[in-house]
Amino acid sequence: MQLLLALVCGGYAVGAALNWGSKEVAAIMGDFGLSAAGILAAVSCYSYARAIDSRERPAWLLFAFSSLMGATGNAVWGWYEVILGESVPKLSLADFAYLCFAPPAIVGLLVLAKRPVTRAGWVCLGLDSWLIAGSLFTLSWSVALAQAARSAQTGDPDGVPRAALSLAYPLLDIALVSMVLVLHFRRSENNRSAVNTAIAALALTVLSDALFTSPLLSAEYQSGQLLDAGWFAGSLLLAYAPWGAKRAHPGPESAGRPRPERVHSRPITGSLPALTPYLAAAVCTLGILWNVVDARKVDRTVVFTGCTVVLALVIRQGIMLLDNIALTQELAQKENHFRSLVQGSSDVIMIAAPTGTLRYVSPAAAGVYGREAEELVGTELATLIHPDDLGRVVHEVRRFLAAPPAEEPTTRIECRFKSGGGDWLNVESTVNRHQGGLILNSRDVTERVRLQAQLQYSAEHDPLTDLPNRALFTRRVRQALTGRRAGDHSTAVLFIDLDGFKAVNDTIGHQAGDELLIEAARRLQDSVRAGDTAARLGGDEFAALILGDGNRDRSAREYQVREIADRLRTTLSQPYRIGGSEVRVAASIGVAFADQGITPSDLMRNADLAMYRAKAGGKDRVELYAPQMKAELVRKAELAGRLRTALHEGEFALLHQPVVSLATGEISAVVAQARWRSAQGILFTPAEFLRVAEYSEGGSGPAGPETLSGFAGGSPARVAELGRWLLEEAVEQAADRHRAGHDVPVAVRMTAQRLLDGAMPLGSVEALLTRYGLPSGALVLELAVSDPRVPFDDLERRLTGLHRLGVGIALDGFGSGYAAISALRRLPVDMLKLDRGLVEGVVESARLHKITAGLLRIANDLGMQSVADGVDLPEQVTALRAMGCTHGQGMAFSGPLDEYRLRRALVRGTFPVPGGAAQPALAGGSPGGSMAIRRGSHNETPVPPT
């Protein structure tokens, strides 16, 4: 647009200079060309005024009307010269249109001007306007206007109108020039591009008018001359002004950018530059001197006007003097305020030159840095910053100074600063620009940095052992796999679990357990290399990251890491001195190597799997991860997921194993055992599916071979549900058998923990017996008391209540539990059931033979019947019968039977007893026959088998 404007105006000026080639073309371009330019300016200003919605709309409407008046005057002029071919009359409609050009423009400029906010501001505005207008009037009167006024006194009838017209043009131009100059110094900040362009257009028009009214050109002027180029350019500039304003408006993309702060001038002293009054006086003096040089007496008009200009100048200077005094006082007050703020601030304020030299340092430096402010002034800022931080600080400062101030007015830098005592303080500085240099507002944040470091350390380390925790260990594993060691596949992760730690907590207390963990952590930290990482993952689980040495020989690296793991296992398994006593635990360690492409989570999971394989393999050992471990994990996960819905889908089956009299071979009772038949047709024993259940719920203890006690590691809700199903199914089938004439008691195994956790209330057992019509004495609960923490008072009350219902109580696993003697002394037990571990070695081991014989003697002395669990060989039957055991359960007689096979066995009634007829049993209950429970003392009550 600007280039097109320049080309059009330049083309018009060249044509005018060449007189357009003919008088006719010159007349057309000088009249109708100027009229067309005026119409274009009027249309442009009017369109812009309708498009905006602000206080500037009236100004642009006035500019449009002013341009329209100029275009009308030129059109009338062309009508006479071009259309009629006549000279333009001295007084015509064109003169009226030209006179109407200046007043709307003057009012429009006043609308655009920034309005004063005080009364003194309005006075100064009037004085400034008169200083400009009066000085210009004095000069114009001396040069030309006085001659025009004298011509009106010649007596010519047409002289007065012509003189008035000759005076009107320059006076209006003087007023317009005054408004242009005033507006130049008082223009509003809005749409500055449009206002500047409009001012330039009107100034160019006024200049052309002044040249036209001068005596040198007015007599010889003809349309189409070079003077018309000034009017043409002024009209086009006014037409372009709105477009320049639209282009200067901020777009949506820059709407959110911060604008540079503007310095607002005072309403009085900022109205005009300080030289404006003196320039006005100089112009007025020039007008008076013109009369003197022309050898004419001084005109009264000039004298009067000059006196008013001088008076306005004196008043204006007086106002400026008062305003300067007020400004000086305000400045002194602000300086005192600033000095108080700087000196009283706890932050250190420093001003650095562009070279980095400190020019000013606030007094707070003595309290913050331990150095006097005078000592720091003149010091190079770089010498006070820690060498390790200097490069980063210099880079940030250079980047900040290169950024646009509007986009980044400040920046923040944190570095270490040298104190007077030689220490390094952590300093945070807010940096601003200042005359090419910097202003730094600094504060000591050493305590904050120390606290952050402490919090970071606490977040990444175990509070008990001070070893790295799981989060920090995982990050270091990630760094080992992704950093410069990414291609080193000899890096290994060790997962370590302390075997037997739970027993330490349970027996000697948690305080002793914490002391053991602290000592184990110290041993682990001392055993790893300097570059390796030892960590505590939680509880009694530890881990170690063994960084690789670049060895590509996998077997050699495995041997080396296994040697490290064995050394750790040996170190951690050494006795611990806790509270004056010696405590022993073992360590199970799993090892996994960083194979190509492995992630940190997968590597740690592999080490965890290897560690659990080490625990399952007997504990106190080292196990290396193998891919089949993951496959087994997937298989167990699938099996565990299937196990969750097996009970609801009827996949559990109930089998019964006969309990046989060792004297006669008769079936005395049956033991209920659960089996799970999976969708693939596999029949899982309790030992198998309970291990899966423990895995699926995060348990770690091994399940018993044929009990539900191991299921305690699983979900309590699922344990209770399975236990209820087992009891109800056993009672229901036993009732059916009783109705069929098979009066054989059924035994159901149950842990003491389950009996006390509310999952088996007294009313539910009684309700089951009543619902299915099972007679008293036909149900036996085999109780497993393996946890020394079981409250015997609560257990005794619960068992006494069940005993009153006619439920028999058998002590299961006798000979292996923690609380066998206490159970015998306090609980209403009817029967003792020997542990399978004793029965398995009773023939081969003389020691076990003596232990078993002693236990059986205790049972017989208490008048209880005894049952040997796991009797699988004929030799065991003979030995147990000789020791006085009354009943046996195992593969020597029969395995678990389904309901059909069980009833066939009950019809048959007996199993062959190895070794022929039995010897007479020791004193106790009846050696044969049914195991119906008799009431009375313990010595008189026979124990029903289970």
Coordinates of N, CA and C in Angstrom, one line a residue, residues 526-613:
D526 N 28.3 -53.1 53.2 CA 29.7 -53.3 53.2 C 30.2 -54.4 52.2
S527 N 29.2 -55.2 51.8 CA 29.6 -56.3 50.9 C 29.6 -56.0 49.4
V528 N 28.9 -55.0 49.0 CA 28.8 -54.6 47.6 C 30.0 -53.7 47.3
R529 N 30.3 -53.6 46.0 CA 31.4 -52.7 45.5 C 31.0 -51.2 45.6
A530 N 32.0 -50.4 45.4 CA 31.7 -48.9 45.6 C 30.7 -48.4 44.6
G531 N 30.8 -48.9 43.3 CA 29.9 -48.4 42.3 C 28.6 -49.1 42.3
D532 N 28.4 -50.1 43.0 CA 27.1 -50.9 43.1 C 26.1 -50.2 44.0
T533 N 24.9 -50.6 44.0 CA 23.8 -50.1 44.8 C 23.2 -51.1 45.6
A534 N 23.1 -50.9 47.0 CA 22.3 -51.8 47.9 C 21.1 -51.0 48.3
A535 N 20.0 -51.7 48.3 CA 18.7 -51.0 48.7 C 17.8 -51.9 49.5
R536 N 16.9 -51.2 50.2 CA 15.9 -52.0 50.9 C 14.5 -51.7 50.2
L537 N 13.9 -52.7 49.8 CA 12.7 -52.6 49.0 C 11.4 -52.5 49.9
G538 N 11.5 -53.0 51.1 CA 10.4 -53.0 52.0 C 10.4 -54.3 52.8
G539 N 10.0 -54.2 54.1 CA 9.9 -55.4 55.0 C 11.3 -56.0 55.1
D540 N 11.4 -57.3 54.9 CA 12.7 -57.9 54.9 C 13.3 -58.2 53.5
E541 N 12.8 -57.4 52.6 CA 13.3 -57.6 51.2 C 14.4 -56.5 50.9
F542 N 15.5 -57.0 50.4 CA 16.6 -56.1 50.0 C 16.9 -56.4 48.5
A543 N 17.7 -55.5 47.9 CA 18.1 -55.7 46.5 C 19.5 -55.1 46.4
A544 N 20.2 -55.5 45.3 CA 21.5 -55.0 45.0 C 21.6 -54.9 43.5
L545 N 22.2 -53.8 43.0 CA 22.5 -53.6 41.6 C 24.0 -53.8 41.4
I546 N 24.4 -54.8 40.7 CA 25.8 -55.1 40.4 C 26.1 -54.7 39.0
L547 N 26.8 -53.6 38.8 CA 27.1 -53.0 37.5 C 28.0 -53.9 36.7
G548 N 27.8 -54.0 35.4 CA 28.6 -54.9 34.6 C 30.0 -54.3 34.3
D549 N 30.9 -55.2 34.0 CA 32.3 -54.8 33.7 C 32.6 -54.9 32.2
G550 N 31.6 -55.0 31.4 CA 31.8 -55.2 29.9 C 32.2 -56.6 29.5
N551 N 32.2 -57.5 30.4 CA 32.6 -58.9 30.0 C 31.5 -59.5 29.2
R552 N 31.9 -60.0 28.0 CA 30.9 -60.6 27.1 C 30.8 -62.1 27.3
D553 N 31.6 -62.7 28.1 CA 31.6 -64.1 28.4 C 30.5 -64.3 29.5
R554 N 29.3 -64.8 29.0 CA 28.2 -64.9 29.9 C 28.4 -65.9 31.0
S555 N 29.0 -67.0 30.8 CA 29.3 -68.0 31.8 C 30.2 -67.4 32.9
A556 N 31.3 -66.7 32.4 CA 32.2 -66.2 33.4 C 31.5 -65.1 34.3
R557 N 30.7 -64.3 33.6 CA 30.0 -63.3 34.4 C 29.0 -63.9 35.4
E558 N 28.3 -65.0 35.0 CA 27.4 -65.6 35.8 C 28.1 -66.2 37.0
Y559 N 29.3 -66.8 36.8 CA 30.1 -67.3 37.9 C 30.5 -66.3 38.9
Q560 N 30.9 -65.1 38.3 CA 31.3 -64.0 39.2 C 30.2 -63.5 40.0
V561 N 29.0 -63.2 39.4 CA 27.9 -62.7 40.1 C 27.4 -63.7 41.1
R562 N 27.3 -65.0 40.7 CA 26.9 -66.0 41.7 C 27.9 -66.1 42.9
E563 N 29.1 -65.9 42.7 CA 30.1 -65.8 43.8 C 29.8 -64.6 44.7
I564 N 29.5 -63.5 44.1 CA 29.1 -62.3 44.9 C 27.8 -62.6 45.7
A565 N 26.8 -63.2 45.0 CA 25.6 -63.6 45.7 C 25.8 -64.6 46.8
D566 N 26.6 -65.6 46.6 CA 26.9 -66.5 47.7 C 27.6 -65.9 48.9
R567 N 28.5 -64.9 48.6 CA 29.2 -64.2 49.6 C 28.1 -63.4 50.4
L568 N 27.2 -62.7 49.7 CA 26.1 -62.0 50.4 C 25.3 -62.9 51.2
R569 N 24.9 -64.1 50.7 CA 24.1 -65.0 51.4 C 24.8 -65.5 52.7
T570 N 26.1 -65.8 52.6 CA 26.8 -66.2 53.8 C 26.9 -65.1 54.8
T571 N 27.2 -63.9 54.3 CA 27.3 -62.7 55.3 C 26.0 -62.5 56.0
L572 N 24.9 -62.5 55.2 CA 23.6 -62.2 55.9 C 23.1 -63.3 56.7
S573 N 23.6 -64.5 56.6 CA 23.2 -65.7 57.3 C 24.0 -65.9 58.6
Q574 N 25.0 -65.0 58.8 CA 25.8 -65.1 60.1 C 24.9 -64.7 61.2
P575 N 25.2 -65.2 62.4 CA 24.3 -64.9 63.6 C 24.3 -63.4 63.9
Y576 N 23.2 -62.9 64.4 CA 23.1 -61.5 64.8 C 22.9 -61.4 66.3
R577 N 23.6 -60.5 66.9 CA 23.5 -60.2 68.4 C 22.5 -59.2 68.6
I578 N 21.3 -59.6 69.1 CA 20.2 -58.7 69.3 C 19.8 -58.7 70.7
G579 N 20.0 -57.6 71.5 CA 19.5 -57.6 72.9 C 20.2 -58.6 73.7
G580 N 21.5 -58.9 73.5 CA 22.2 -59.8 74.3 C 22.0 -61.3 73.9
S581 N 21.2 -61.5 72.9 CA 21.0 -62.9 72.5 C 21.4 -63.1 71.0
E582 N 21.6 -64.3 70.6 CA 22.0 -64.6 69.3 C 20.8 -65.0 68.4
V583 N 20.6 -64.3 67.3 CA 19.5 -64.6 66.4 C 20.0 -65.0 65.1
R584 N 19.4 -66.0 64.4 CA 19.8 -66.5 63.1 C 18.7 -66.3 62.1
V585 N 19.0 -65.8 61.0 CA 18.1 -65.9 59.8 C 19.0 -66.3 58.6
A586 N 18.3 -66.7 57.6 CA 19.0 -67.1 56.3 C 18.6 -66.1 55.2
A587 N 19.2 -66.2 54.1 CA 18.9 -65.3 52.9 C 18.7 -66.1 51.7
S588 N 17.6 -65.9 51.0 CA 17.3 -66.4 49.7 C 17.5 -65.3 48.7
I589 N 18.3 -65.6 47.6 CA 18.7 -64.6 46.7 C 18.4 -65.0 45.3
G590 N 17.7 -64.1 44.5 CA 17.4 -64.3 43.1 C 18.3 -63.4 42.3
V591 N 18.8 -63.9 41.2 CA 19.7 -63.1 40.3 C 19.1 -63.1 38.9
A592 N 19.1 -61.9 38.3 CA 18.7 -61.7 36.9 C 19.7 -60.8 36.2
F593 N 20.0 -61.1 34.9 CA 20.9 -60.3 34.2 C 20.2 -59.4 33.2
A594 N 20.8 -58.3 32.8 CA 20.2 -57.4 31.9 C 20.4 -57.8 30.4
D595 N 19.5 -58.6 30.0 CA 19.5 -59.1 28.6 C 19.2 -57.9 27.6
Q596 N 19.5 -58.1 26.4 CA 19.3 -57.0 25.4 C 17.8 -56.6 25.3
G597 N 17.5 -55.3 25.4 CA 16.1 -54.8 25.2 C 15.3 -55.0 26.4
I598 N 15.8 -55.4 27.6 CA 15.0 -55.6 28.7 C 14.7 -54.2 29.4
T599 N 13.6 -54.1 30.0 CA 13.2 -52.9 30.7 C 13.5 -53.0 32.2
P600 N 13.6 -51.9 32.9 CA 14.0 -52.0 34.4 C 12.9 -52.8 35.1
S601 N 11.6 -52.6 34.8 CA 10.6 -53.4 35.5 C 10.7 -54.9 35.3
D602 N 11.0 -55.2 34.0 CA 11.1 -56.7 33.7 C 12.4 -57.3 34.4
L603 N 13.5 -56.5 34.4 CA 14.7 -57.0 35.1 C 14.4 -57.2 36.6
M604 N 13.8 -56.3 37.2 CA 13.5 -56.5 38.6 C 12.5 -57.6 38.9
R605 N 11.5 -57.7 38.0 CA 10.6 -58.8 38.1 C 11.2 -60.2 38.0
N606 N 12.2 -60.3 37.0 CA 12.9 -61.5 36.8 C 13.7 -61.9 38.1
A607 N 14.4 -60.9 38.7 CA 15.1 -61.2 39.9 C 14.2 -61.6 41.1
D608 N 13.0 -61.0 41.1 CA 12.0 -61.3 42.1 C 11.5 -62.8 41.9
L609 N 11.3 -63.2 40.7 CA 10.9 -64.6 40.4 C 12.0 -65.5 40.8
A610 N 13.2 -65.2 40.5 CA 14.3 -66.1 40.9 C 14.4 -66.2 42.4
M611 N 14.2 -65.1 43.1 CA 14.2 -65.1 44.6 C 13.1 -66.0 45.1
Y612 N 11.9 -65.9 44.6 CA 10.9 -66.8 45.1 C 11.1 -68.3 44.7
R613 N 11.8 -68.5 43.6 CA 12.2 -69.9 43.3 C 13.2 -70.4 44.3

